[in-house]
Amino acid sequence: MYWVDVLDQVMIFAILAMSLNLLLGYAGQLSVAQAAFAAIGGYTGAYLTTKHGMPSGWAIVIGIVGATAIGMLVSLPALLLSNEYVILLTLSVQTIILVILTSVDVLGGNLGIVDLPALHVTKDLLRPSDWLVPLIILTLLVYGLCSWIGESPFGRILRGIREDQLATQSLGKDVWLKKVVVFGIASGLAALGGALIAYYNGLVAPGLFSFNTSILIIAMVVLGGRGNLLGSILGAAIVIAAGPFFEKVIKMDADKASLARLLAFGVLLIVVLLLRPQGLLREGWTPMALVHWLRRRRRGAVTDVGGDISAESFAEEVAALRGTSHHEDLRPVVTVTDVSKSFGGIRAVDGLSFELLEGRITGLIGPNGAGKTTVFNLLTGAIPPDTGTVLLRGQDITGFPIDRVARLGMVRSFQDVRVFGGLTVLDNVKMAVPGQKGESLSDLLLTPWRVVRDRSSTERQALRQLDFVGLTEKAHRLAGSLPFGEQKLVALARILAAEAEVLLLDEPASGIDAEWVDRMIDIIQRLRDHGLTVCIVEHNLHVVERMADRIYFMESGRISATGTMQDLVEDKRLVEVYFGQP
C-alpha cells in the first residue's frame, strides 16, 4: 500500500509537471506560480463540496475554468515583458493568490479546509489502491492532450515563439493569442492537479501549494527534459520517489532520509544542468521517434518526395499557388511614399519613396548604416514608421503587425538568418506553410480528423522546398547544427514555403560558397520570371548585378540614385560613398 501511495503522488505531480512543460518546454515561458494555480483548483473544489454540497466533479471543473481564466488574465501583462520579468510577475501572482486564499475566513485561513468528502468515480476513492486506476487513466489523458497540443501545428508555433518570436511572426503566425491560450491551458491543468491533491489528502492547506511546491514542479520539468512530456513523468517520479527510496530501500530514519533526499536531489540537478542541460530526455525523444530513426537508418534516406523537382517546375508551382504570372506592364506591387523613422536623435530613414515592381528583382544597396535593413523592418511592420505610407497591392498596410503583413503576401528573411535552431530543418520549413489545420485550438479540439489529414500535405510541401534547395537529406537534423551557409538555404526554403508574392531577402548570398550562390541566384531569377516580386539587400555587388532589374542606391536614409549597376558604378561620387575612397 505504501508504494501504491507513492505511485499515486507521482502521477498527480506528473500532471502538474506536464502542465508546466507545455508552457516552459514548448512556449519557453517560465512560470513560478504553478502551485498557486493548483491552489485555485484545490480550494475551489474543497469549498464548493464542503460548503455547498456540490458534486466533486462539477467543483473540479469550475476550479479548472476559473484557473484558466485567471491564467489568461495574468498572461496579458506577461506579453509585454521579457522572461526575467515574467518570473517576477508570476512570483508575485504566487504570493498574491496564497495571501488571498489564507485571508478569506470561509476558506479556513492558515488551517485550510479539512474533512473533504471522498472523490467518487464509480465508487468512493478511500484508499491509495482505489485511486490507482483513475489516476493512471487521468495521467494518460493529460499526457495525450498535452502531446496532441504540443506536437501539432499549434505546438510548432509555440516552439517557434520559444526559439525566435520575431521570426515566427515574420512567417504570418499570430504569437500573442497563442501565448495567452497556452498560459490558460497550463493554468487549468495545474488546477486539475491541485484538485487531485486536495481530494487525495482530504484537505487543502496553504502548505500544500507553497512556493517550494512551484520550485519542485520546475525541477521535475528541468530534470526530465523541457519539451518532452515523458520526461515530465520521469522527473516527477525521481523527485517524489527519492524520499521513500532512502527511507524504505536504504533503511534510513525519516530525518536522515529527508536530508539525503535533498542532497541527492541537489547533486542530480547540478549534474544534469552541467552535463545534459536539455534534461534526461531530450525534446522530441519518444519510443516511436527511436523506431522512426531506425527505419530511416535502414533506408538511408528520408521520406520520398516523388523525385527531383526542377527550379522551373517549382517556380511555376509557386506562381500558380499565388495566382501570379509574368507581366510586362511593370505594375507596382509595393509602393513606399515619404517614409521616415528616427531612433532618438538618429534619423535612420528620411522621407524614403520607392516602388517594387511586379515580377522584378529590385536591389537595395548602399554603405553600412544607410538604413537598408531598417527599410525591411518598416515594410514588414517589425517597426512602425514615424511618417509616410506603405501600400501592398494598393492596400495601406502602414503600421500593420508583421504577422498580418506576411499573411497579406510579403515576407522577409534576416541578415542573421534566424532559423529555429532547436527545431529540425523540416519543422523550420513546415512552420511557414500557410493555412495549416491545427494552428488554432478550435481545430485541435473540434476537428481533429482534419488536423491529422492535413499533416501529410504540410510535410510534402515542406519536403519539396527542401528538395528544391538541396537539403532533403538533412530534413531531420536540428537546424542549429548546420553550417551557416546551409542555414541560409533553410531560411530560403522557409520563405518559399510561405507562398508569398513579395520576398524581401536580406543578404541572401552572404556566407554561402560559390556553388550555392549560383543556385540561389538561379532560384530567385526563376521565381521572378513567374511573377514573384523580390527585393534584395546585398553587399556582394556581383550578385546584385546578376540578379537585379533595378537598383536603388541608399545613403543617409534616402534614395540618392537609381538605375542599373552600370549606371551606378559610373557615378564616381556613389563609388566613393560606397567604398569610402575615390
XYZ file of C-alpha atoms in Angstrom:
582
model
C 0.000 0.000 0.000
C 2.926 2.340 0.769
C 4.366 2.143 -2.723
C 0.916 2.467 -4.273
C 0.588 5.739 -2.343
C 3.950 6.885 -3.762
C 2.870 5.951 -7.290
C -0.381 7.888 -6.853
C 1.544 11.001 -5.839
C 3.939 10.580 -8.750
C 1.022 10.638 -11.177
C -0.596 13.681 -9.552
C 2.660 15.629 -9.749
C 3.292 14.328 -13.264
C 0.081 16.135 -14.264
C 1.415 19.335 -12.675
C 4.798 18.879 -14.373
C 3.217 18.281 -17.788
C 1.111 21.412 -17.366
C 4.254 23.479 -16.774
C 6.192 21.734 -19.539
C 3.569 22.822 -22.048
C 4.289 26.397 -21.001
C 8.043 26.217 -20.314
C 9.226 23.437 -22.600
C 7.164 24.281 -25.668
C 6.478 28.023 -25.417
C 9.598 28.975 -23.449
C 7.659 30.868 -20.763
C 8.754 30.192 -17.184
C 6.057 30.475 -14.533
C 6.801 30.084 -10.822
C 3.094 30.305 -9.978
C 2.068 26.791 -10.994
C 1.385 25.813 -7.383
C -0.824 28.894 -6.974
C -2.997 27.840 -9.919
C -3.089 24.370 -8.394
C -4.313 26.025 -5.182
C -7.183 27.656 -7.095
C -8.328 24.220 -8.242
C -7.856 22.641 -4.827
C -9.543 25.388 -2.821
C -12.424 25.791 -5.298
C -13.194 22.090 -5.184
C -12.898 21.923 -1.393
C -15.079 24.989 -0.803
C -17.868 24.013 -3.201
C -18.114 20.429 -1.960
C -17.854 21.110 1.787
C -19.774 24.390 1.992
C -22.351 23.973 -0.764
C -22.599 20.229 -1.247
C -21.738 20.433 -4.946
C -20.719 17.157 -6.609
C -16.943 16.912 -6.660
C -16.767 16.505 -10.440
C -18.531 19.796 -11.105
C -16.488 21.511 -8.392
C -13.263 20.394 -10.090
C -14.492 21.617 -13.481
C -15.343 25.046 -12.032
C -11.894 25.231 -10.443
C -10.247 24.392 -13.783
C -12.308 27.009 -15.642
C -11.560 29.647 -13.005
C -7.805 28.952 -13.036
C -7.779 29.006 -16.847
C -9.452 32.422 -16.904
C -7.123 33.825 -14.226
C -4.096 32.388 -16.033
C -5.114 34.077 -19.279
C -5.537 37.393 -17.446
C -2.106 37.008 -15.848
C -0.593 36.315 -19.269
C -1.726 39.668 -20.693
C 0.886 41.814 -18.896
C 3.395 38.996 -19.428
C 3.097 39.541 -23.192
C 4.974 42.820 -22.845
C 7.690 41.522 -20.506
C 10.979 39.712 -21.038
C 11.414 36.278 -19.474
C 13.213 37.694 -16.426
C 10.288 39.941 -15.594
C 7.768 37.180 -16.301
C 9.447 35.230 -13.497
C 8.960 38.198 -11.150
C 5.365 38.634 -12.316
C 4.436 35.004 -11.690
C 6.277 35.050 -8.356
C 4.064 37.980 -7.363
C 0.990 36.078 -8.566
C 2.031 33.070 -6.471
C 2.284 35.250 -3.381
C -0.910 37.225 -4.017
C -3.077 34.159 -4.653
C -1.894 32.402 -1.479
C -2.348 35.567 0.602
C -5.916 35.906 -0.689
C -6.724 32.254 -0.037
C -5.385 32.350 3.511
C -7.098 35.671 4.274
C -10.640 34.505 3.485
C -12.317 33.098 6.605
C -14.609 30.701 4.749
C -11.509 29.046 3.269
C -10.115 28.231 6.704
C -7.321 30.781 6.890
C -3.929 29.267 7.669
C -5.523 25.936 8.553
C -7.348 25.486 5.255
C -10.354 23.214 4.769
C -10.400 19.703 6.213
C -12.652 16.660 6.038
C -13.283 16.794 2.298
C -15.708 14.122 1.107
C -14.187 11.258 -0.847
C -13.949 11.714 -4.579
C -16.481 9.430 -6.270
C -15.555 7.651 -9.518
C -17.841 4.628 -9.897
C -17.135 4.266 -6.155
C -15.702 6.377 -3.357
C -11.912 6.641 -3.597
C -10.915 5.952 0.015
C -7.591 4.098 -0.181
C -4.486 4.635 -2.384
C -5.352 1.440 -4.269
C -8.777 2.914 -5.111
C -7.052 5.914 -6.690
C -4.550 3.964 -8.761
C -6.585 3.131 -11.877
C -8.401 6.515 -12.095
C -5.068 8.337 -11.753
C -3.436 6.177 -14.413
C -6.303 6.951 -16.796
C -6.268 10.656 -15.951
C -2.490 10.912 -16.334
C -2.691 9.239 -19.733
C -5.490 11.607 -20.784
C -3.468 14.666 -19.724
C -0.409 13.259 -21.483
C -2.479 12.683 -24.625
C -3.957 16.190 -24.516
C -0.597 17.900 -23.932
C 1.062 15.750 -26.600
C -1.732 16.470 -29.089
C -1.334 20.215 -28.477
C 2.456 20.241 -28.245
C 3.139 18.160 -31.354
C 0.518 19.892 -33.508
C 0.981 22.938 -35.760
C -0.189 24.943 -32.715
C 2.646 23.433 -30.692
C 5.103 24.060 -33.511
C 4.222 27.756 -33.321
C 4.798 27.620 -29.559
C 8.282 26.219 -30.160
C 8.850 28.928 -32.748
C 7.940 31.519 -30.106
C 10.415 29.885 -27.754
C 13.195 29.920 -30.355
C 12.603 33.318 -32.000
C 9.338 35.192 -31.630
C 10.073 37.783 -34.339
C 10.991 35.123 -36.900
C 7.772 33.259 -36.069
C 5.713 36.404 -36.597
C 7.513 37.105 -39.860
C 6.023 33.868 -41.240
C 2.480 35.116 -40.626
C 1.867 33.423 -37.278
C -0.165 35.133 -34.549
C 2.042 34.656 -31.494
C 0.164 36.815 -28.972
C -3.037 34.777 -28.903
C -1.036 31.541 -28.754
C 0.850 32.765 -25.670
C -2.369 33.723 -23.898
C -4.060 30.424 -24.754
C -1.167 28.204 -23.668
C -0.854 30.101 -20.371
C -4.537 29.476 -19.768
C -4.279 25.771 -20.629
C -1.259 25.322 -18.348
C -3.094 27.069 -15.509
C -6.218 24.946 -15.984
C -4.255 21.692 -15.953
C -2.421 22.863 -12.828
C -5.832 23.429 -11.210
C -6.738 19.838 -12.048
C -3.565 18.674 -10.293
C -4.371 20.884 -7.306
C -7.890 19.457 -7.026
C -6.456 15.927 -7.061
C -4.040 16.873 -4.265
C -6.944 18.208 -2.215
C -9.233 15.204 -2.633
C -6.402 12.696 -2.292
C -5.299 14.181 1.052
C -8.835 15.011 2.185
C -7.877 18.620 2.897
C -6.447 21.822 1.469
C -3.929 23.986 3.286
C -1.505 26.733 2.193
C 1.472 24.464 2.841
C 0.416 22.125 0.051
C 0.675 24.905 -2.529
C 3.645 26.950 -1.321
C 6.436 28.476 -3.380
C 8.507 25.373 -2.617
C 5.916 23.296 -4.460
C 6.262 25.523 -7.531
C 10.036 25.061 -7.400
C 9.626 21.281 -7.181
C 7.405 21.320 -10.266
C 10.010 23.353 -12.162
C 12.711 20.901 -11.057
C 10.656 17.972 -12.369
C 10.464 19.606 -15.795
C 14.152 20.564 -15.889
C 15.293 17.123 -14.752
C 13.041 15.168 -17.063
C 13.564 17.350 -20.120
C 11.946 20.509 -21.409
C 9.652 19.876 -24.335
C 9.402 16.169 -23.510
C 6.232 15.086 -21.697
C 7.598 11.629 -20.889
C 10.448 13.493 -19.248
C 7.933 15.287 -17.012
C 6.635 11.932 -15.791
C 10.192 10.728 -15.240
C 11.096 13.929 -13.395
C 8.046 13.616 -11.158
C 8.968 10.023 -10.363
C 12.528 10.994 -9.395
C 11.514 13.915 -7.188
C 8.571 12.229 -5.434
C 10.126 8.787 -5.003
C 13.512 9.996 -3.748
C 12.398 10.291 -0.105
C 10.667 6.891 0.052
C 13.705 5.337 -1.648
C 16.082 6.451 1.108
C 13.588 5.690 3.862
C 12.335 2.287 2.746
C 15.050 0.911 0.469
C 18.204 2.338 2.106
C 16.513 1.979 5.538
C 17.251 5.482 6.840
C 15.165 7.094 9.534
C 12.793 9.842 8.420
C 15.056 12.798 9.286
C 18.148 11.337 7.624
C 16.106 10.232 4.618
C 14.814 13.788 4.187
C 18.356 15.204 4.262
C 19.656 12.504 1.919
C 16.800 13.248 -0.491
C 17.665 16.950 -0.575
C 21.372 16.208 -1.069
C 20.806 13.630 -3.820
C 18.238 15.825 -5.486
C 20.582 18.839 -5.485
C 23.552 16.853 -6.802
C 21.463 15.280 -9.567
C 20.087 18.649 -10.603
C 23.588 20.147 -10.820
C 24.897 17.177 -12.814
C 22.003 17.356 -15.267
C 22.352 21.117 -15.740
C 26.106 20.802 -16.368
C 26.256 17.642 -18.472
C 22.815 17.420 -20.062
C 21.099 20.808 -19.894
C 18.274 19.589 -22.146
C 17.255 17.143 -19.388
C 17.321 13.372 -19.111
C 15.073 13.000 -22.160
C 15.761 15.418 -24.994
C 12.978 17.213 -26.786
C 11.293 15.072 -29.408
C 12.518 11.762 -27.985
C 9.832 9.100 -27.708
C 9.944 5.337 -28.238
C 8.245 5.895 -31.620
C 10.837 8.513 -32.559
C 13.519 5.889 -31.985
C 11.644 3.459 -34.237
C 11.361 6.105 -36.990
C 15.076 6.879 -36.658
C 15.995 3.216 -37.065
C 13.767 2.937 -40.131
C 15.434 5.979 -41.722
C 18.844 4.487 -40.979
C 17.875 1.265 -42.739
C 16.530 3.128 -45.764
C 19.459 5.521 -45.820
C 17.177 8.366 -46.850
C 14.218 10.411 -45.704
C 10.677 10.274 -46.961
C 10.353 10.057 -50.715
C 9.017 13.283 -52.163
C 8.378 11.961 -55.625
C 11.701 12.589 -57.316
C 13.716 15.693 -58.011
C 11.943 18.922 -58.731
C 13.399 21.389 -61.159
C 13.686 25.082 -60.379
C 11.443 25.767 -63.357
C 8.604 23.486 -62.263
C 8.874 24.692 -58.680
C 8.631 28.319 -59.739
C 5.581 27.521 -61.829
C 4.009 25.794 -58.835
C 4.622 28.783 -56.569
C 3.242 31.135 -59.190
C 0.109 29.006 -59.537
C -0.412 28.897 -55.785
C -0.213 32.676 -55.525
C -2.163 33.280 -58.724
C 0.782 35.207 -60.170
C 2.257 35.251 -63.630
C 4.731 37.353 -65.521
C 3.524 40.771 -66.639
C 5.161 43.227 -68.994
C 3.353 46.346 -67.798
C 5.529 46.615 -64.643
C 2.785 47.335 -62.158
C 3.935 48.371 -58.661
C 3.170 45.755 -56.013
C 4.716 47.695 -53.130
C 4.667 51.482 -53.034
C 6.605 53.343 -50.340
C 5.876 57.054 -50.006
C 7.742 59.568 -47.827
C 8.524 57.066 -45.050
C 10.643 58.289 -42.162
C 11.895 56.702 -38.967
C 14.007 58.127 -36.148
C 15.628 56.410 -33.209
C 16.287 59.063 -30.631
C 18.278 61.742 -32.393
C 19.267 59.467 -35.298
C 17.169 59.659 -38.463
C 17.586 56.151 -39.866
C 15.126 56.623 -42.753
C 14.394 60.091 -44.074
C 11.500 60.698 -46.462
C 12.045 57.454 -48.371
C 9.991 56.748 -51.513
C 10.334 53.870 -53.985
C 8.415 51.064 -55.691
C 8.792 47.307 -56.051
C 7.523 46.250 -59.464
C 5.629 43.038 -60.104
C 7.784 40.245 -61.490
C 11.012 42.182 -60.993
C 14.047 41.892 -58.728
C 14.931 45.168 -57.042
C 18.319 45.664 -55.426
C 18.827 47.947 -52.445
C 22.483 48.805 -51.915
C 24.460 51.373 -50.014
C 27.124 51.760 -47.337
C 26.768 50.318 -43.849
C 24.403 52.402 -41.761
C 22.441 53.652 -44.764
C 19.218 52.188 -43.313
C 18.649 49.239 -45.675
C 17.651 46.671 -43.046
C 15.538 49.313 -41.322
C 13.605 49.640 -44.584
C 12.760 45.927 -44.462
C 11.641 46.338 -40.852
C 9.387 49.226 -41.845
C 7.903 47.450 -44.855
C 7.009 44.325 -42.900
C 5.733 46.015 -39.743
C 8.551 44.914 -37.449
C 8.791 48.601 -36.515
C 6.218 51.321 -37.297
C 7.219 54.366 -39.381
C 7.003 57.862 -37.915
C 5.567 59.244 -41.145
C 4.687 58.057 -44.641
C 2.729 55.152 -46.089
C 3.385 51.628 -47.345
C 0.963 50.151 -49.876
C 0.760 46.465 -50.822
C -1.329 45.918 -53.957
C -2.921 49.288 -53.246
C -3.843 48.409 -49.654
C -2.422 50.659 -46.963
C -0.508 48.348 -44.614
C 1.327 51.104 -42.738
C 1.727 50.056 -39.130
C 0.232 46.582 -39.644
C 1.858 43.950 -37.388
C 4.463 41.769 -39.058
C 2.329 38.597 -38.964
C -0.554 40.339 -40.740
C 1.763 41.727 -43.422
C 3.094 38.202 -44.009
C -0.419 36.805 -44.342
C -1.185 39.513 -46.899
C 1.694 38.265 -49.042
C 5.001 39.965 -48.101
C 7.637 38.024 -46.133
C 11.271 38.637 -45.345
C 14.489 36.879 -44.467
C 17.015 38.156 -41.943
C 20.663 39.080 -42.270
C 21.463 36.923 -39.208
C 19.368 34.025 -40.632
C 17.228 33.450 -37.503
C 16.416 29.813 -38.163
C 14.817 27.952 -35.276
C 17.940 26.219 -34.032
C 16.179 23.866 -31.624
C 13.783 22.582 -34.302
C 14.567 20.211 -37.129
C 15.160 21.534 -40.616
C 11.847 20.016 -41.680
C 9.935 21.676 -38.828
C 11.542 25.007 -39.723
C 10.042 24.829 -43.179
C 6.730 23.328 -42.047
C 6.317 26.318 -39.758
C 5.944 28.610 -42.776
C 3.282 26.650 -44.671
C 0.138 28.835 -44.569
C -3.378 27.716 -43.752
C -2.441 24.616 -41.752
C -5.192 22.823 -39.894
C -4.304 22.633 -36.224
C -2.760 26.064 -35.791
C -5.786 27.076 -33.718
C -7.024 25.398 -30.563
C -10.512 25.118 -32.026
C -9.127 22.979 -34.873
C -7.365 20.690 -32.417
C -10.366 20.168 -30.178
C -13.295 20.304 -32.603
C -11.987 18.858 -35.881
C -9.016 16.623 -35.005
C -9.561 14.413 -38.075
C -8.885 17.401 -40.336
C -5.676 18.112 -38.454
C -4.486 14.545 -38.960
C -5.455 14.605 -42.645
C -3.588 17.876 -43.217
C -0.300 16.697 -41.706
C 0.910 14.701 -44.692
C 0.089 17.548 -47.078
C 2.064 20.039 -44.971
C 5.032 17.686 -44.763
C 5.028 17.093 -48.514
C 5.042 20.822 -49.182
C 7.930 21.362 -46.773
C 9.938 18.469 -48.206
C 9.516 19.843 -51.717
C 11.062 23.135 -50.620
C 13.966 21.291 -49.013
C 14.450 19.177 -52.112
C 14.496 22.376 -54.116
C 17.384 23.853 -52.091
C 19.196 20.522 -51.795
C 18.679 19.811 -48.086
C 16.293 16.853 -48.171
C 18.823 14.508 -46.601
C 19.189 16.856 -43.642
C 15.460 17.274 -43.018
C 15.614 15.620 -39.591
C 18.776 17.370 -38.403
C 18.468 20.234 -35.930
C 18.723 23.460 -37.895
C 21.120 24.923 -35.345
C 23.620 22.127 -36.057
C 24.036 23.068 -39.732
C 26.828 25.323 -41.012
C 25.874 28.932 -41.650
C 25.620 28.547 -45.402
C 23.143 25.687 -45.124
C 21.158 27.652 -42.558
C 20.789 30.328 -45.255
C 19.283 27.699 -47.526
C 16.900 26.604 -44.770
C 15.821 30.238 -44.401
C 15.235 30.471 -48.153
C 13.210 27.236 -48.200
C 11.188 28.551 -45.280
C 10.344 31.782 -47.092
C 9.359 29.909 -50.245
C 7.070 27.676 -48.167
C 5.187 30.786 -47.005
C 3.861 31.167 -50.593
C 4.156 34.966 -50.516
C 4.204 37.072 -53.677
C 6.720 39.621 -52.335
C 10.041 38.329 -50.989
C 12.390 40.643 -49.086
C 15.799 38.964 -48.882
C 18.393 40.405 -46.514
C 21.934 39.385 -47.547
C 20.826 36.103 -49.188
C 24.272 35.277 -50.607
C 26.486 36.060 -47.623
C 28.171 33.077 -46.010
C 27.404 30.681 -48.885
C 30.028 29.136 -51.157
C 30.104 29.951 -54.851
C 28.205 26.822 -55.946
C 25.222 27.634 -53.727
C 25.373 31.326 -54.609
C 24.876 30.349 -58.245
C 21.985 28.068 -57.352
C 20.359 30.691 -55.164
C 20.631 33.273 -57.940
C 19.056 30.790 -60.342
C 16.226 30.081 -57.865
C 15.446 33.761 -57.336
C 15.600 34.597 -61.038
C 13.192 31.803 -61.953
C 10.776 32.879 -59.251
C 10.973 36.387 -60.695
C 10.280 35.049 -64.175
C 6.994 33.638 -62.947
C 5.688 36.840 -61.453
C 7.031 36.936 -57.913
C 8.376 40.272 -56.705
C 11.767 40.264 -54.994
C 13.786 42.913 -53.193
C 17.312 42.098 -52.043
C 19.697 43.865 -49.721
C 23.135 42.559 -50.598
C 26.727 43.766 -50.181
C 28.040 41.472 -52.904
C 27.649 43.788 -55.880
C 28.318 40.993 -58.369
C 25.283 39.126 -57.014
C 23.159 42.268 -57.237
C 24.374 42.953 -60.779
C 23.498 39.429 -61.922
C 20.017 39.457 -60.418
C 18.580 42.933 -60.097
C 16.466 44.567 -62.804
C 16.513 47.882 -60.956
C 18.844 49.060 -58.211
C 18.294 51.772 -55.634
C 21.342 53.356 -54.026
C 20.638 54.373 -50.435
C 22.627 56.708 -48.222
C 21.735 58.535 -45.004
C 18.243 57.093 -45.032
C 17.381 58.313 -48.533
C 17.396 57.004 -52.090
C 20.051 59.082 -53.814
C 20.254 57.240 -57.135
C 18.534 54.549 -59.160
C 19.361 52.579 -62.278
C 21.342 49.567 -63.405
C 24.617 48.566 -61.790
C 26.448 50.020 -64.772
C 24.718 53.365 -64.233
C 25.664 53.445 -60.556
C 29.321 52.429 -60.851
C 29.877 55.146 -63.425
C 28.958 57.749 -60.803
C 32.242 58.473 -59.024
C 30.523 60.081 -56.050
C 28.489 56.933 -55.369
C 31.567 54.757 -55.654
C 33.308 56.980 -53.133
C 30.338 56.835 -50.746
C 30.072 53.053 -51.017
C 33.747 52.095 -50.823
C 34.959 55.072 -48.831
C 37.539 56.070 -51.415
C 37.596 57.949 -54.753
